Short mmCIF file of C-alpha atoms in Angstrom, two decimals:
data_model
loop_
_atom_site.label_atom_id
_atom_site.label_comp_id
_atom_site.label_asym_id
_atom_site.label_seq_id
_atom_site.Cartn_x
_atom_site.Cartn_y
_atom_site.Cartn_z
CA MET A 1 122.70 51.49 150.86
CA ALA A 2 120.97 54.85 151.05
CA MET A 3 124.31 56.70 151.26
CA ASP A 4 125.60 55.02 148.09
CA ARG A 5 122.40 55.96 146.27
CA LEU A 6 122.74 59.59 147.33
CA VAL A 7 126.35 59.64 146.10
CA ARG A 8 125.31 58.20 142.72
CA GLU A 9 122.56 60.82 142.42
CA GLY A 10 125.03 63.61 143.10
CA ARG A 11 123.34 64.52 146.36
CA ILE A 12 126.49 64.40 148.48
CA TRP A 13 129.01 67.20 148.17
CA TYR A 14 132.54 66.47 149.33
CA GLU A 15 134.85 69.34 150.16
CA PRO A 16 138.45 68.54 151.11
CA GLY A 17 138.99 68.66 154.85
CA LYS A 18 135.32 69.08 155.67
CA MET A 19 132.33 66.94 156.46
CA PRO A 20 130.26 65.74 153.47
CA ARG A 21 127.18 67.87 152.90
CA TYR A 22 123.77 67.04 151.48
CA ARG A 23 123.02 68.89 148.25
CA ARG A 24 119.52 70.25 147.52
CA TYR A 25 118.39 71.93 144.29
CA LEU A 26 116.45 75.18 144.05
CA ASP A 27 113.70 73.83 141.78
CA GLU A 28 112.85 71.27 144.46
CA MET A 29 112.35 73.87 147.17
CA PRO A 30 108.77 75.05 147.82
CA GLY A 31 110.03 78.50 148.75
CA VAL A 32 108.62 80.89 151.33
CA MET A 33 105.16 82.42 150.99
CA LEU A 34 105.45 86.10 149.99
CA GLN A 35 104.21 88.48 152.66
CA ASP A 36 101.66 91.22 151.94
CA ILE A 37 104.14 93.97 152.81
CA TRP A 38 106.64 94.38 149.96
CA THR A 39 109.76 96.30 150.86
CA ASP A 40 112.06 94.85 148.22
CA ILE A 41 110.65 96.82 145.27
CA ARG A 42 112.41 100.11 144.73
CA PRO A 43 110.55 103.31 143.71
CA VAL A 44 110.73 104.50 140.12
CA PRO A 45 114.34 105.72 139.72
CA ALA A 46 114.88 109.45 139.30
CA GLN A 47 117.01 108.75 136.23
CA GLY A 48 116.46 106.17 133.53
CA GLY A 49 114.08 105.22 130.77
CA GLU A 50 111.27 104.06 133.04
CA ARG A 51 110.56 107.45 134.62
CA LEU A 52 107.97 109.50 132.72
CA ASN A 53 107.56 112.28 135.32
CA TYR A 54 103.92 111.26 135.76
CA GLU A 55 102.76 112.06 139.28
CA THR A 56 101.20 108.68 140.13
CA GLN A 57 103.64 106.45 138.21
CA LYS A 58 104.31 103.02 139.79
CA PRO A 59 107.43 100.84 139.36
CA GLU A 60 107.19 98.23 136.62
CA ALA A 61 108.55 95.62 139.06
CA LEU A 62 105.49 96.14 141.25
CA LEU A 63 103.01 95.60 138.40
CA GLU A 64 105.04 92.65 137.13
CA ARG A 65 104.71 90.89 140.49
CA ILE A 66 100.98 91.61 140.71
CA ILE A 67 100.25 90.45 137.16
CA LYS A 68 102.40 87.32 137.38
CA SER A 69 100.86 86.29 140.69
CA SER A 70 97.26 86.79 139.60
CA SER A 71 97.13 85.81 135.92
CA ASN A 72 98.51 83.51 133.25
CA GLU A 73 99.66 84.26 129.71
CA ALA A 74 96.79 85.28 127.41
CA ASP A 75 94.63 86.25 130.41
CA LEU A 76 92.89 89.63 130.39
CA VAL A 77 94.15 92.43 132.66
CA LEU A 78 91.99 95.48 133.42
CA ASP A 79 93.17 98.80 134.85
CA CYS A 80 90.48 101.49 135.15
CA PHE A 81 92.94 104.20 136.23
CA VAL A 82 95.84 103.64 133.85
CA GLY A 83 97.74 106.87 134.61
CA SER A 84 101.18 106.62 133.02
CA GLY A 85 100.45 103.23 131.43
CA THR A 86 102.57 100.96 133.62
CA THR A 87 99.92 98.23 133.75
CA ALA A 88 99.46 98.15 129.98
CA ALA A 89 103.21 98.17 129.30
CA VAL A 90 103.95 95.34 131.73
CA ALA A 91 100.92 93.28 130.65
CA GLU A 92 102.01 93.64 127.02
CA ARG A 93 105.53 92.40 127.78
CA LEU A 94 104.16 89.49 129.83
CA ASN A 95 101.94 88.39 126.92
CA ARG A 96 98.68 89.29 128.60
CA ARG A 97 95.68 90.83 126.91
CA TRP A 98 94.71 94.14 128.47
CA ILE A 99 92.08 96.88 128.66
CA VAL A 100 93.04 100.16 130.32
CA CYS A 101 90.94 103.28 130.91
CA ASP A 102 91.32 106.82 132.17
CA LEU A 103 89.38 110.08 132.10
CA SER A 104 92.55 112.11 131.56
CA ARG A 105 93.60 112.79 127.97
CA PHE A 106 97.19 113.16 129.22
CA ALA A 107 97.07 109.65 130.72
CA ILE A 108 95.79 108.15 127.46
CA HIS A 109 98.40 109.96 125.39
CA THR A 110 101.25 109.05 127.77
CA THR A 111 100.15 105.40 127.69
CA ARG A 112 99.92 105.37 123.89
CA LYS A 113 103.48 106.67 123.49
CA ARG A 114 104.76 104.25 126.11
CA LEU A 115 103.22 101.26 124.33
CA LEU A 116 104.53 102.36 120.94
CA GLY A 117 108.02 102.38 122.45
CA ILE A 118 107.83 98.64 123.24
CA SER A 119 109.65 96.51 120.67
CA GLY A 120 107.22 94.18 118.92
CA VAL A 121 104.11 95.68 120.51
CA LYS A 122 100.93 94.12 119.17
CA PRO A 123 98.30 96.34 117.48
CA PHE A 124 95.99 98.14 119.90
CA VAL A 125 93.06 100.55 119.62
CA VAL A 126 92.51 103.87 121.41
CA GLN A 127 88.77 104.31 121.81
CA ASN A 128 86.31 106.48 123.68
CA LEU A 129 82.66 105.92 124.40
CA GLY A 130 81.84 109.21 122.71
CA LYS A 131 78.31 110.46 122.90
CA TYR A 132 77.08 107.36 124.77
CA GLU A 133 79.33 108.13 127.72
CA ARG A 134 78.29 111.78 127.67
CA GLN A 135 74.60 110.93 127.40
CA ALA A 136 74.87 108.62 130.42
CA TRP A 137 76.73 111.34 132.32
CA GLN A 138 74.08 113.92 131.43
CA MET A 139 71.27 111.61 132.55
CA ALA A 140 72.97 110.90 135.89
CA GLU A 141 74.26 114.41 136.58
CA PHE A 142 71.15 116.35 135.55
CA PRO A 143 68.03 114.28 136.29
CA GLY A 144 64.86 115.71 134.74
CA ASN A 145 61.75 116.37 136.83
CA GLY A 146 59.30 117.30 134.08
CA GLU A 147 55.77 116.13 133.55
CA ASN A 148 56.73 114.21 130.41
CA ARG A 149 59.82 112.98 128.58
CA LEU A 150 60.04 116.04 126.31
CA GLN A 151 59.93 118.45 129.22
CA GLU A 152 62.43 116.36 131.17
CA GLN A 153 64.84 116.47 128.23
CA ARG A 154 64.51 120.25 127.95
CA LEU A 155 65.15 120.71 131.67
CA ARG A 156 68.12 118.34 131.50
CA GLU A 157 69.66 120.19 128.55
CA ALA A 158 69.16 123.55 130.26
CA ALA A 159 70.87 122.28 133.43
CA TYR A 160 73.72 120.83 131.36
CA ARG A 161 74.32 124.13 129.54
CA ALA A 162 74.21 126.07 132.80
CA PHE A 163 76.81 123.69 134.24
CA ILE A 164 79.16 124.06 131.25
CA LEU A 165 78.80 127.85 131.32
CA ASN A 166 79.64 127.89 135.03
CA VAL A 167 82.76 125.76 134.49
CA HIS A 168 83.75 128.07 131.62
CA ARG A 169 83.11 131.06 133.94
CA ALA A 170 80.56 132.52 131.54
CA THR A 171 77.27 134.26 132.38
CA PRO A 172 74.04 132.60 131.18
CA VAL A 173 71.78 134.59 128.82
CA SER A 174 68.21 133.95 127.71
CA GLY A 175 66.02 134.83 124.77
CA TYR A 176 68.16 133.18 122.10
CA SER A 177 68.06 129.84 120.28
CA TRP A 178 71.78 129.38 119.59
CA LEU A 179 73.46 131.68 122.13
CA HIS A 180 73.59 130.46 125.70
CA GLY A 181 75.98 132.75 127.57
CA SER A 182 78.46 135.61 127.44
CA LYS A 183 82.02 136.12 128.58
CA GLY A 184 84.28 139.12 128.14
CA GLY A 185 81.86 140.80 125.76
CA ARG A 186 81.66 137.71 123.52
CA MET A 187 78.70 135.36 123.20
CA VAL A 188 79.04 131.68 124.07
CA HIS A 189 77.38 128.68 122.43
CA VAL A 190 77.36 125.32 124.24
CA GLY A 191 77.30 122.32 121.92
CA ALA A 192 75.11 119.28 122.55
CA VAL A 193 76.54 116.19 124.24
CA ASP A 194 75.46 113.84 121.45
CA ALA A 195 76.31 115.67 118.21
CA PRO A 196 79.33 117.40 116.68
CA VAL A 197 79.32 121.11 115.86
CA THR A 198 78.72 121.46 112.12
CA LEU A 199 79.14 124.21 109.54
CA ALA A 200 75.37 124.70 109.49
CA ASP A 201 75.46 125.26 113.26
CA VAL A 202 78.16 127.91 112.84
CA LYS A 203 76.12 129.78 110.21
CA ALA A 204 73.05 129.81 112.46
CA ILE A 205 75.12 130.95 115.45
CA GLY A 206 76.68 133.74 113.40
CA ARG A 207 73.32 135.03 112.16
CA GLU A 208 71.92 135.15 115.67
CA ALA A 209 75.06 136.78 117.06
CA TRP A 210 74.76 139.66 114.60
CA LYS A 211 71.15 140.26 115.59
CA ALA A 212 72.09 140.20 119.29
CA ILE A 213 74.84 142.84 119.23
CA GLY A 214 73.73 145.89 121.22
CA SER A 215 70.08 144.77 121.22
CA ASN A 216 69.60 145.05 124.99
CA LYS A 217 71.40 145.56 128.28
CA GLY A 218 72.83 142.04 128.46
CA ALA A 219 73.60 141.81 124.75
CA PRO A 220 77.15 141.27 123.42
CA THR A 221 79.36 144.27 122.73
CA LYS A 222 81.64 142.48 120.26
CA ALA A 223 80.98 140.59 117.03
CA GLY A 224 82.54 137.46 118.49
CA VAL A 225 81.35 134.02 119.56
CA ASP A 226 83.07 131.25 121.49
CA ILE A 227 81.67 127.92 120.35
CA LEU A 228 82.15 125.17 122.94
CA GLY A 229 81.80 121.63 121.66
CA TRP A 230 82.70 118.05 122.48
CA GLU A 231 83.34 117.19 118.84
CA PHE A 232 83.71 119.21 115.67
CA ALA A 233 83.11 118.14 112.09
CA PHE A 234 86.27 117.52 110.04
CA GLU A 235 87.83 120.69 108.64
CA LEU A 236 85.31 122.80 110.55
CA ASN A 237 87.96 125.10 111.99
CA GLU A 238 89.12 126.31 108.57
CA LEU A 239 85.80 126.25 106.68
CA ALA A 240 83.79 127.87 109.44
CA LYS A 241 86.32 130.62 110.01
CA GLN A 242 86.13 131.47 106.31
CA VAL A 243 82.34 131.72 106.55
CA ALA A 244 82.60 133.71 109.79
CA ALA A 245 85.11 136.12 108.25
CA GLU A 246 82.75 136.77 105.36
CA SER A 247 80.02 137.52 107.90
CA ARG A 248 82.44 139.68 109.95
CA ILE A 249 82.04 137.46 113.01
CA ASP A 250 85.08 136.40 115.04
CA VAL A 251 84.57 132.73 115.88
CA ALA A 252 86.69 130.72 118.33
CA PHE A 253 86.18 126.97 118.62
CA LYS A 254 86.93 125.59 122.08
CA LYS A 255 86.77 121.95 122.98
CA ILE A 256 84.81 120.92 126.06
CA PRO A 257 87.39 118.81 127.91
CA ARG A 258 86.62 115.34 129.20
CA GLU A 259 87.67 116.54 132.63
CA VAL A 260 84.21 118.09 133.10
CA LEU A 261 82.98 114.50 133.56
CA ASP A 262 85.15 114.27 136.67
CA ARG A 263 83.50 116.10 139.55
CA ARG A 264 86.79 116.27 141.46
CA ALA A 265 88.52 118.11 138.62
CA VAL A 266 85.61 120.54 138.40
CA ASP A 267 85.58 121.18 142.15
CA GLN A 268 89.34 121.78 142.13
CA GLY A 269 89.09 124.22 139.21
CA ASP A 270 91.40 122.10 137.03
CA VAL A 271 89.22 122.29 133.88
CA ARG A 272 90.36 124.46 130.97
CA PHE A 273 88.78 124.96 127.55
CA PHE A 274 91.44 125.03 124.82
CA GLU A 275 90.92 126.53 121.39
CA LEU A 276 91.25 124.20 118.41
CA GLY A 277 94.56 124.25 116.59
CA ALA A 278 95.06 125.09 112.91
CA LEU A 279 97.16 122.59 110.95
CA SER A 280 98.71 123.09 107.49
CA VAL A 281 99.83 120.05 105.49
CA GLU A 282 101.57 120.03 102.11
CA MET A 283 100.91 117.01 99.88
CA LYS A 284 102.99 115.97 96.88
CA GLN A 285 102.23 113.04 94.62
CA LYS A 286 104.40 111.05 92.27
CA ARG A 287 102.41 108.27 90.63
CA ARG A 288 101.30 106.05 93.51
CA GLU A 289 103.61 107.61 96.08
CA VAL A 290 102.25 110.39 98.29
CA ILE A 291 104.48 112.63 100.41
CA LEU A 292 103.04 114.60 103.35
CA LYS A 293 104.83 117.44 105.06
CA LEU A 294 103.63 119.50 108.02
CA THR A 295 104.22 123.15 107.14
CA ASP A 296 102.57 125.00 110.03
CA PHE A 297 100.67 124.46 113.25
CA VAL A 298 99.06 127.16 115.34
CA ILE A 299 97.41 127.09 118.75
CA PRO A 300 96.55 130.18 120.82
CA THR A 301 99.65 131.20 122.78
CA ASP A 302 97.52 132.22 125.76
CA ASP A 303 96.75 128.54 126.35
CA ILE A 304 100.44 127.67 126.75
CA PRO A 305 102.08 128.04 130.21
CA GLU A 306 104.50 130.96 130.32
CA GLU A 307 107.58 128.82 130.99
CA ALA A 308 106.86 126.56 128.01
CA ARG A 309 105.92 129.51 125.80
CA GLN A 310 109.32 131.14 126.27
CA ALA A 311 111.11 127.92 125.27
CA ILE A 312 109.23 127.56 121.96
CA LYS A 313 111.27 128.84 119.02
CA HIS A 314 109.54 126.99 116.15
CA TRP A 315 105.93 125.96 115.51
CA SER A 316 106.92 122.28 115.37
CA GLN A 317 107.74 122.40 119.09
CA LEU A 318 103.99 122.68 119.72
CA ILE A 319 103.51 119.13 118.38
CA ASP A 320 104.12 116.14 120.63
CA TYR A 321 102.83 113.40 118.32
CA TRP A 322 101.32 113.04 114.88
CA ALA A 323 100.01 110.09 112.92
CA VAL A 324 98.51 109.27 109.53
CA ASP A 325 95.67 107.05 108.39
CA TRP A 326 96.42 106.62 104.67
CA ASP A 327 93.03 105.07 103.85
CA PHE A 328 90.40 106.54 106.15
CA LYS A 329 87.01 104.84 105.78
CA SER A 330 84.94 107.34 107.83
CA ASP A 331 84.99 105.01 110.82
CA THR A 332 87.91 104.42 113.19
CA PHE A 333 91.18 106.28 112.71
CA HIS A 334 93.85 103.66 111.97
CA ASN A 335 97.31 104.68 113.06
CA GLN A 336 99.34 103.47 110.06
CA TRP A 337 102.35 105.71 110.67
CA GLN A 338 103.40 107.88 113.58
CA THR A 339 106.21 109.94 115.05
CA TYR A 340 106.40 111.27 118.59
CA ARG A 341 108.74 112.81 121.10
CA THR A 342 110.48 110.87 123.85
CA ARG A 343 113.06 111.81 126.45
CA LYS A 344 115.75 110.04 124.43
CA GLU A 345 114.60 111.43 121.09
CA PRO A 346 112.92 114.83 121.60
CA ARG A 347 112.74 115.60 117.86
CA ILE A 348 109.92 114.55 115.58
CA GLU A 349 109.82 114.04 111.84
CA LEU A 350 107.82 116.57 109.83
CA GLU A 351 107.58 114.54 106.62
CA THR A 352 106.44 111.05 105.69
CA LYS A 353 105.55 109.13 102.53
CA HIS A 354 103.44 106.19 101.48
CA ALA A 355 103.13 104.09 98.32
CA TYR A 356 99.63 102.82 97.50
CA PRO A 357 99.56 99.26 96.15
CA GLU A 358 96.37 99.79 94.13
CA PRO A 359 94.99 102.70 92.09
CA GLY A 360 91.91 104.51 93.35
CA LYS A 361 90.63 107.43 95.38
CA TYR A 362 91.78 107.57 99.01
CA THR A 363 91.02 109.79 101.98
CA ILE A 364 94.01 110.65 104.17
CA VAL A 365 93.57 111.84 107.75
CA VAL A 366 96.43 113.45 109.66
CA LYS A 367 96.05 113.60 113.43
CA VAL A 368 98.22 115.87 115.59
CA ILE A 369 98.36 115.87 119.38
CA ASP A 370 99.86 119.05 120.75
CA ILE A 371 101.82 119.71 123.93
CA LEU A 372 98.57 120.48 125.77
CA GLY A 373 97.17 117.03 124.96
CA ASN A 374 94.59 118.27 122.45
CA ASP A 375 94.16 116.65 119.03
CA THR A 376 93.73 118.35 115.66
CA THR A 377 92.89 116.57 112.41
CA LYS A 378 93.35 117.39 108.75
CA THR A 379 91.66 115.55 105.87
CA LEU A 380 93.10 115.27 102.35
CA ASP A 381 91.79 113.45 99.29
CA VAL A 382 94.09 111.85 96.74
CA ARG A 383 93.57 109.85 93.55
CA VAL A 384 96.31 107.48 92.43
CA GLU A 385 96.47 105.95 88.98
#
């Protein structure tokens, strides 16, 4: 009989003094289709490890539901506005491949630290499109209308420099090869979108700046130049300042921020040009073991918000993250060791060591990211026997 079969299969549940009841199992139930209005996911809690105090941060439970419902393990997840990194963190834990992007350097840095905090995180690469992205932006933002390609390029470069000077609140000047504007009595040089500022550039800028001082009504009144650039050659900050000091020219290197690529940030006046930091690293060697110790780090105090400036008692508080590539090959920086601040562990280590397995000459690159989100690098050469 059907009833006997159901009893044998454990489908009938007897409770003393009550009617027998039919037993159904959860894995046999099709469930109810999820609606498109989700009210069961709570906002990011005010307290707890998930909150990063990032303005647009989303709950991990929300991204987990989206990723699980729209992908399988090993699928590729793309987030073009990564923000605080919730998508990347959840995709990593759910064994998905991922690509995330953002124009904000703070978003990229926040995401990097968040991923490094995941136990067993797989290796990942932080990349930018570099000059190719900037060249495409320049072509789109400043179309040339010249009679030929050479004239179009000249017009495009002139429009680009005028735009950067305007964002920097500097006044354009003419009649010079290397000097493009002035601000506060100092001359301003705007670096190209597709090449780093080099030591040779600095020497040429310095020579022209000296000739320009007091030469006409719009000429500079101070022997100083602000050099704006997207990228700077390794060690340029220290080497160039030595050359500039010998020439009695005060040089300040300021990085053109990626935010200028975002028209909304420009329109809102949210773009700031920060001066490059100066990093001091002490290196000790014992056979094949190399010990690195950060001994000083300086960034202009005027760039730091007043509230944060008052709380800083030691130079190390200016550093949020630093990493080492022990065998730099003049290509991609490989993060082979790092230390960074978190809410649970606000302190960072100032010393690290590494033992080389093979003798040879190695190039070490130290990368520091400061509390303003800017990066500073230091290169050291070592030979191990």
